[in-house]
């Protein structure tokens, strides 16, 4: 076997090694004997160099007309389209998600790139009237400076694109520290941006681990804004770090997303949706359907059919077109899932399917876990309250719509929720009363589109929304302009 490829960092337009002189392995979670390359084990001096390069590049990037920035992004979008298949396969090898979903992940990056490229000719502000004569007022978006981007492994290209593209179109420069489990997809994205003509230093890529490379980025005084997606635990640490200097920060963290199935739902559709929502991406989505509240009138039938289908899902290597559920990202996540299954049993939830690691045949080479269903759960059980981030769904019987709402909102998170019903009154009440940033009607809790705001209420985040035009609100500062052409001093609120 050929030695694994060693990938470098990208700093100031140069591909460079880490000052640490060390590299780390990017494993294929479906087959740990295979490496998806080695990446730089970066430290604070690598981060400092990247932030310095981004600071330098900011002077001219912020003055580059936004439509010109957009042209570069359009070129990047077209290159990503050409490379979609290659990048998707690379993603499956480093992260495990089935090839179809990896293609979707690259597509999401493409969509975001084109969407933000188009924003180069909008970036709309407002013009308005003045209370004083011969005076004009407007607001414009101005860039912030260097943005530090820290991303997780579950959407290895889409999430980096969600952060990089709006940051760039607004005129910021960036340093990205991708997840240590999946640096290759972020590398592919950054390399494509370079080839599309992004000027040197505008995009910098520093691979490595959270404490070594993520923390110094969040702490760096010249990184004026930080965008983080990942665990609540790390999000809290980063928030505390940023609070010291009032650094702008967007956090996107956990979810405990619910699907409500009412007695009048199309059950076939609900079961199909629940399977996709709970076991798509092996349940490793922040929007995964991890709780399913089912009306008692249809609970028994739903449970029976859902469990049958969950047991029938084909688990395996995501590169095999027959695979429906890929591996778990790494051993530590696998252990977390095993622990939660243990907790569910202790809480006397009924284990209806799965519940164990799969090691038969080729599965022994990777981190595989059987699609798992707990039945007859109480909404207060830990498995119904805490984020598991794996292929585990908990069924909660409910006796009314109101009870379903109470269960839905009775968690600390507020990312996504869904209701299956054919009753328009219930659908509209659910849209109003479900306390989540995203609500689906007759669709599962996953499936965000890039031109709509993405994010959650309560402890899911800190009030910002990614994607859509709302992302521009984070990556720019409003600047308010007053132009007085009266040739005299006019005092607002006083010279009436
Ligand atoms: P997960 O549990 O899903 O891996 P994490 O929150 O641990 O989520 O990781 C998300 C991202 O945050 C990764 O890029 C990781 O390297 C980074 N990270 C982890 N710890 C820290 C930290 N202390 N400071 C900054 N970034 C961190
Ligand atoms: Mg990997």
mmCIF file with all atom_site columns, C-alpha atoms and ligand atoms in Angstrom, residues 149-154 177-181 208-219 228-235 237-238 241 329-330 332-333 389, ligand 1:
data_model
loop_
_atom_site.group_PDB
_atom_site.id
_atom_site.type_symbol
_atom_site.label_atom_id
_atom_site.label_alt_id
_atom_site.label_comp_id
_atom_site.label_asym_id
_atom_site.label_entity_id
_atom_site.label_seq_id
_atom_site.pdbx_PDB_ins_code
_atom_site.Cartn_x
_atom_site.Cartn_y
_atom_site.Cartn_z
_atom_site.occupancy
_atom_site.B_iso_or_equiv
_atom_site.pdbx_formal_charge
_atom_site.auth_seq_id
_atom_site.auth_comp_id
_atom_site.auth_asym_id
_atom_site.auth_atom_id
_atom_site.pdbx_PDB_model_num
ATOM   1  C CA  . UNK A 1 149 ? -14.628 29.425 11.772 1.00 0.00 ? 149 UNK A CA  1
ATOM   2  C CA  . UNK A 1 150 ? -14.744 26.215 13.803 1.00 0.00 ? 150 UNK A CA  1
ATOM   3  C CA  . UNK A 1 151 ? -16.725 23.368 12.279 1.00 0.00 ? 151 UNK A CA  1
ATOM   4  C CA  . UNK A 1 152 ? -17.916 19.843 13.190 1.00 0.00 ? 152 UNK A CA  1
ATOM   5  C CA  . UNK A 1 153 ? -17.556 16.557 11.317 1.00 0.00 ? 153 UNK A CA  1
ATOM   6  C CA  . UNK A 1 154 ? -21.151 15.728 10.436 1.00 0.00 ? 154 UNK A CA  1
ATOM   7  C CA  . UNK A 1 177 ? -10.310 25.090 11.707 1.00 0.00 ? 177 UNK A CA  1
ATOM   8  C CA  . UNK A 1 178 ? -12.293 22.061 10.527 1.00 0.00 ? 178 UNK A CA  1
ATOM   9  C CA  . UNK A 1 179 ? -13.160 19.055 12.691 1.00 0.00 ? 179 UNK A CA  1
ATOM   10 C CA  . UNK A 1 180 ? -10.245 16.698 13.292 1.00 0.00 ? 180 UNK A CA  1
ATOM   11 C CA  . UNK A 1 181 ? -12.352 13.755 12.061 1.00 0.00 ? 181 UNK A CA  1
ATOM   12 C CA  . UNK A 1 208 ? -5.841  20.128 14.026 1.00 0.00 ? 208 UNK A CA  1
ATOM   13 C CA  . UNK A 1 209 ? -7.526  19.375 17.309 1.00 0.00 ? 209 UNK A CA  1
ATOM   14 C CA  . UNK A 1 210 ? -9.905  21.552 19.295 1.00 0.00 ? 210 UNK A CA  1
ATOM   15 C CA  . UNK A 1 211 ? -7.746  22.482 22.274 1.00 0.00 ? 211 UNK A CA  1
ATOM   16 C CA  . UNK A 1 212 ? -4.543  22.894 20.170 1.00 0.00 ? 212 UNK A CA  1
ATOM   17 C CA  . UNK A 1 213 ? -5.926  24.831 17.203 1.00 0.00 ? 213 UNK A CA  1
ATOM   18 C CA  . UNK A 1 214 ? -9.603  25.696 17.842 1.00 0.00 ? 214 UNK A CA  1
ATOM   19 C CA  . UNK A 1 215 ? -9.069  27.324 21.227 1.00 0.00 ? 215 UNK A CA  1
ATOM   20 C CA  . UNK A 1 216 ? -6.225  29.656 20.093 1.00 0.00 ? 216 UNK A CA  1
ATOM   21 C CA  . UNK A 1 217 ? -8.387  30.747 17.165 1.00 0.00 ? 217 UNK A CA  1
ATOM   22 C CA  . UNK A 1 218 ? -11.326 31.602 19.453 1.00 0.00 ? 218 UNK A CA  1
ATOM   23 C CA  . UNK A 1 219 ? -8.909  33.381 21.804 1.00 0.00 ? 219 UNK A CA  1
ATOM   24 C CA  . UNK A 1 228 ? -18.894 27.713 15.879 1.00 0.00 ? 228 UNK A CA  1
ATOM   25 C CA  . UNK A 1 229 ? -20.961 24.618 15.202 1.00 0.00 ? 229 UNK A CA  1
ATOM   26 C CA  . UNK A 1 230 ? -20.518 21.655 17.524 1.00 0.00 ? 230 UNK A CA  1
ATOM   27 C CA  . UNK A 1 231 ? -21.221 20.416 21.034 1.00 0.00 ? 231 UNK A CA  1
ATOM   28 C CA  . UNK A 1 232 ? -22.872 22.497 23.744 1.00 0.00 ? 232 UNK A CA  1
ATOM   29 C CA  . UNK A 1 233 ? -19.916 21.858 26.017 1.00 0.00 ? 233 UNK A CA  1
ATOM   30 C CA  . UNK A 1 234 ? -17.352 23.354 23.639 1.00 0.00 ? 234 UNK A CA  1
ATOM   31 C CA  . UNK A 1 235 ? -19.810 26.087 22.607 1.00 0.00 ? 235 UNK A CA  1
ATOM   32 C CA  . UNK A 1 237 ? -16.245 27.399 26.557 1.00 0.00 ? 237 UNK A CA  1
ATOM   33 C CA  . UNK A 1 238 ? -15.983 29.411 23.354 1.00 0.00 ? 238 UNK A CA  1
ATOM   34 C CA  . UNK A 1 241 ? -13.683 33.057 25.764 1.00 0.00 ? 241 UNK A CA  1
ATOM   35 C CA  . UNK A 1 329 ? -17.882 8.759  13.182 1.00 0.00 ? 329 UNK A CA  1
ATOM   36 C CA  . UNK A 1 330 ? -15.442 7.404  15.786 1.00 0.00 ? 330 UNK A CA  1
ATOM   37 C CA  . UNK A 1 332 ? -15.695 7.693  21.383 1.00 0.00 ? 332 UNK A CA  1
ATOM   38 C CA  . UNK A 1 333 ? -19.037 8.553  19.770 1.00 0.00 ? 333 UNK A CA  1
ATOM   39 C CA  . UNK A 1 389 ? -26.111 11.974 18.135 1.00 0.00 ? 389 UNK A CA  1
HETATM 40 P P1  . LIG B 2 .   ? -18.286 16.871 18.462 1.00 0.00 ? 1   LIG B P1  1
HETATM 41 O O1  . LIG B 2 .   ? -18.533 16.388 19.850 1.00 0.00 ? 1   LIG B O1  1
HETATM 42 O O2  . LIG B 2 .   ? -19.463 16.810 17.574 1.00 0.00 ? 1   LIG B O2  1
HETATM 43 O O3  . LIG B 2 .   ? -17.027 16.384 17.854 1.00 0.00 ? 1   LIG B O3  1
HETATM 44 P P2  . LIG B 2 .   ? -17.011 19.287 19.317 1.00 0.00 ? 1   LIG B P2  1
HETATM 45 O O4  . LIG B 2 .   ? -17.732 20.423 19.912 1.00 0.00 ? 1   LIG B O4  1
HETATM 46 O O5  . LIG B 2 .   ? -16.131 18.481 20.172 1.00 0.00 ? 1   LIG B O5  1
HETATM 47 O O6  . LIG B 2 .   ? -18.139 18.425 18.633 1.00 0.00 ? 1   LIG B O6  1
HETATM 48 O O7  . LIG B 2 .   ? -16.166 19.767 18.074 1.00 0.00 ? 1   LIG B O7  1
HETATM 49 C C1  . LIG B 2 .   ? -16.611 20.729 17.150 1.00 0.00 ? 1   LIG B C1  1
HETATM 50 C C2  . LIG B 2 .   ? -15.431 21.546 16.692 1.00 0.00 ? 1   LIG B C2  1
HETATM 51 O O8  . LIG B 2 .   ? -14.909 22.269 17.807 1.00 0.00 ? 1   LIG B O8  1
HETATM 52 C C3  . LIG B 2 .   ? -14.257 20.733 16.169 1.00 0.00 ? 1   LIG B C3  1
HETATM 53 O O9  . LIG B 2 .   ? -13.652 21.420 15.094 1.00 0.00 ? 1   LIG B O9  1
HETATM 54 C C4  . LIG B 2 .   ? -13.331 20.669 17.362 1.00 0.00 ? 1   LIG B C4  1
HETATM 55 O O10 . LIG B 2 .   ? -11.984 20.464 17.021 1.00 0.00 ? 1   LIG B O10 1
HETATM 56 C C5  . LIG B 2 .   ? -13.510 22.039 17.944 1.00 0.00 ? 1   LIG B C5  1
HETATM 57 N N1  . LIG B 2 .   ? -13.160 22.144 19.359 1.00 0.00 ? 1   LIG B N1  1
HETATM 58 C C6  . LIG B 2 .   ? -13.143 21.192 20.305 1.00 0.00 ? 1   LIG B C6  1
HETATM 59 N N2  . LIG B 2 .   ? -12.743 21.673 21.487 1.00 0.00 ? 1   LIG B N2  1
HETATM 60 C C7  . LIG B 2 .   ? -12.472 22.988 21.307 1.00 0.00 ? 1   LIG B C7  1
HETATM 61 C C8  . LIG B 2 .   ? -12.042 24.055 22.146 1.00 0.00 ? 1   LIG B C8  1
HETATM 62 N N3  . LIG B 2 .   ? -11.776 23.874 23.427 1.00 0.00 ? 1   LIG B N3  1
HETATM 63 N N4  . LIG B 2 .   ? -11.908 25.286 21.607 1.00 0.00 ? 1   LIG B N4  1
HETATM 64 C C9  . LIG B 2 .   ? -12.197 25.509 20.310 1.00 0.00 ? 1   LIG B C9  1
HETATM 65 N N5  . LIG B 2 .   ? -12.597 24.538 19.469 1.00 0.00 ? 1   LIG B N5  1
HETATM 66 C C10 . LIG B 2 .   ? -12.750 23.296 19.939 1.00 0.00 ? 1   LIG B C10 1
#
